[in-house]
Amino acid sequence: MGVGLHRPGVVGALLPAVLGVLTFLPLGLLGNPSEGGEPAGSALLQRVKRGWVWNQFFVLEEYTGLEPLYIGKLHSDMDKGDGSIKYILTGEGAGSTFTIDDSTGDIHAIQRLDREVKSQYVLRAQARNRLTDRPLEPESEFIVKIQDINDNEPRFLDGPYRATVPEMSKIGTSVIQLTATDADDPTYGNSARVVYSILDGQPYFSVDAKTGVVRVSLADMDRETREDYTVVIQAKDMGGQLGGLAGTTTVNITLSDINDNPPMFDQRLYQMSVPESAPVGSVVGRIWAKDKDIGVNAEMRYSIIDGDGRDTFDISTDPTNLFGIITVKKSLNFEEKPSYTLKVEGANTHLDAGLRHRGPFTDVTIVHVSVEDVDEPPLFDAPAYYVELKEDAEVGTVVKNVSARDPDAANNTVRYSIERSSDPEKYFYIEITSGSLMTVRSLDREENSWHNITVLAMEMNNPTQISSVSVAVRVLDVNDNPPSLTDYLEMSVCEQTKAGMVIQTVTAVDPDEPRGGQHFSYSLAPEAVNNPNFTLRDNQDNTASILTRRGGWSKHDQSVFYLPIVISDGEQPVKSSTSLLTIYVCSCNHEGYIMSCSAEAYSLPASISRGALIAILACIFVLLVMILLMLSLRTHRKKPYLCDEEENVHENIVRYDDEGGGEEDTEAFDIAAMWNPREAHHHHPSKLRQDMLPEIESLSRYVPQACVMGGGGGGGDSNVHGYVLAKLLEADVDPCAPPYDSLQTYAYEGEGSVAESLSSLQSGTSNTDHEYDYLNDWGPRFKKLAEMYGWTESKDENGIQ
């Protein structure tokens, strides 16, 4: 059996050793195939010789021809060429990538092969009887290997790249290592053998051809001159030979900073100015020692190393650690020193030990500070004043001479005054030109022991420049107040108190405050020294005891005693006062508790407990409530039966309160009841008016009873007339009804009355004299009128009230 493998002419010339390789392995056959289609199981098993077998085929990738690529031919020794044998191909790519002619056994590739996608295919082949489809030989496996060609260029998968290298680096310093990958087969030929080269970036950098390491190739590269570089690196396969494929990438290289530059001030001399009124800590100016380096290599530290202002000014570094800030350290005064000179040094804080040979990394400059003159307020010769003055100092006494001056060179005149809010009661006055502070009122330590005066100083030529100072005046004590008893001006003595017993201990107070303390002495007034009832004992501790000289007290004999006591202080001049003690004689129980005293204003007996006192007050309160309730009920019971004035205003009659003494109520008389005379009611005759005695009779007694009671018959006028008279009679005898005046009453008054009309209506038309002797016949009620008019010959009727 033989297998033929046919290649194209070009491929056969390149690979002569591979194209003709075919291995034949003799194998024993199991038996001859049955003829006539008989089943194999009916024949005896025999060894048969295998007709063909193969191992692998080789084919180049990336075939670009128009016809299918011929790979090889399968042929069995049992094939007689009559078409009775059919070749079958199975496995990877069978039918899609590879096809076989089942009659001839020719194998072709119908798709483009790429080794970088798949480097080999495993296929299986078998020869079968075309009619019976019975395998003529066992299935055999073979491999189709795809051979590589240089169809992939090297690639930098991580590019472009960024790298950093310190400035001033030495030649050969490694910057970065690059690696290019080639997808071709590294085990076959030179397709994957890569060589590196630099296309752009020389002469600053270079690259190792084999390893791809980028290195510094130029010494002393300075970041301050050029910081960024762009380097182009190429990778080429086929060992760099002609015809090889190449790929490139970019490397951006930055030089990092090192401290290789010393600082340098941009000015050799700085001119600054500051007002003399600038407070401590205020900023004067800023200086800067420039450094070409960046970051920490440019950070500075400033210091004043010399100059006459090193104690007056200070310097510090700002938060960026780049600038020096000059500030005021002490108060400035233009008149004392108008300018200062500072010698300032700036130095790097981070030094590179390997670069110290480049020189000192410091620089020095001069700062000249001018102090500007400012119009300042007057300046007192002391920050505050303290004065002590006795309270008996005469008015006009000079307390203190304050002094202020203008600190400016102009030395303007200063005027003085007192801030009125500090001396609202105007105890003091200050002389406007000399500054002499004096008193204008008498001082009293007991009223105000301290005076805090604020004195103002103002420049004459500039009133806006004002300063102030505090003058504390302490008023010293003078013994100008007598002592007096603090309490116990009233006390008591029990009737059973014996002679020689202390009934009270008294103390005194003095508004004065002597430095040695109070020393009071007590004695009885001269007129009470020989007092037989009480005596006084000075306890020598600023207290005194009141003692009895006798026993047998009785409040019935004498209930109150008076004892004058003289209290003197121990200061010069000595002051004294007399206090009068009132001593009550009281009844006490056997335990000495006071039961009662003759003086009503004295305190309650000590034996009455708090609970008893509360009970007594509660009873008094209940009694008051009951009395108020009874008065309220009585008032409601006495309310007259009157209609509301607002219900029928047109029925109200004009009120008069000028008819005679005794009429105290001026309420209008409601005649609404006159529309129905039957509603009139009579009160019990026993009920009398409260404003008249029972024996006093009214004018109604002169009214005939027939007229009063005869309201049943007659005309309308007579009915009204009778009803009015009845109401008058009822009002006279009703003790609960106040007196009334009504116009209707005056209209009918006079008929049947001995006094005739008392109304003042139409009295202006009569000038006749009247006789008033008949007033004596009217009874006690008109006694006053009789006395007023009885002894006068004539009076105008309008004068009767």
Tab-separated table of N, CA and C in Angstrom, residues 24 121 221 271 337 355 391 411 493 564 654 661 740 796:
chain	number	residue	atom	x	y	z
A	24	PHE	N	5.711	3.843	6.209
A	24	PHE	CA	4.856	2.673	6.000
A	24	PHE	C	5.119	1.671	7.111
A	121	TYR	N	-3.999	20.840	13.109
A	121	TYR	CA	-5.329	20.227	13.063
A	121	TYR	C	-5.157	18.718	13.132
A	221	MET	N	22.192	66.748	32.499
A	221	MET	CA	20.960	67.333	31.959
A	221	MET	C	20.270	68.125	33.086
A	271	GLN	N	12.771	98.527	50.485
A	271	GLN	CA	12.305	99.723	51.185
A	271	GLN	C	10.869	99.481	51.653
A	337	LYS	N	12.420	107.019	67.216
A	337	LYS	CA	13.270	106.449	66.171
A	337	LYS	C	12.451	106.346	64.889
A	355	LEU	N	25.457	67.570	46.782
A	355	LEU	CA	25.568	68.788	45.979
A	355	LEU	C	26.078	69.971	46.779
A	391	GLU	N	-13.739	111.854	103.924
A	391	GLU	CA	-15.079	112.291	103.576
A	391	GLU	C	-15.435	113.675	104.105
A	411	ASN	N	3.421	118.893	69.510
A	411	ASN	CA	3.201	119.158	70.941
A	411	ASN	C	2.054	120.150	71.138
A	493	VAL	N	-41.412	92.646	130.293
A	493	VAL	CA	-40.991	92.065	131.550
A	493	VAL	C	-42.209	91.386	132.169
A	564	PRO	N	-34.268	105.449	128.724
A	564	PRO	CA	-33.352	106.048	127.734
A	564	PRO	C	-31.935	105.517	127.920
A	654	VAL	N	-88.513	112.456	83.070
A	654	VAL	CA	-87.315	113.201	83.434
A	654	VAL	C	-87.122	113.137	84.948
A	661	GLY	N	-84.975	117.883	101.051
A	661	GLY	CA	-84.026	117.004	101.707
A	661	GLY	C	-84.574	115.634	101.952
A	740	TYR	N	-89.043	108.996	94.763
A	740	TYR	CA	-89.082	109.245	93.330
A	740	TYR	C	-89.665	110.632	93.095
A	796	ASP	N	-87.551	133.906	97.135
A	796	ASP	CA	-87.928	133.478	95.781
A	796	ASP	C	-88.164	131.987	95.784
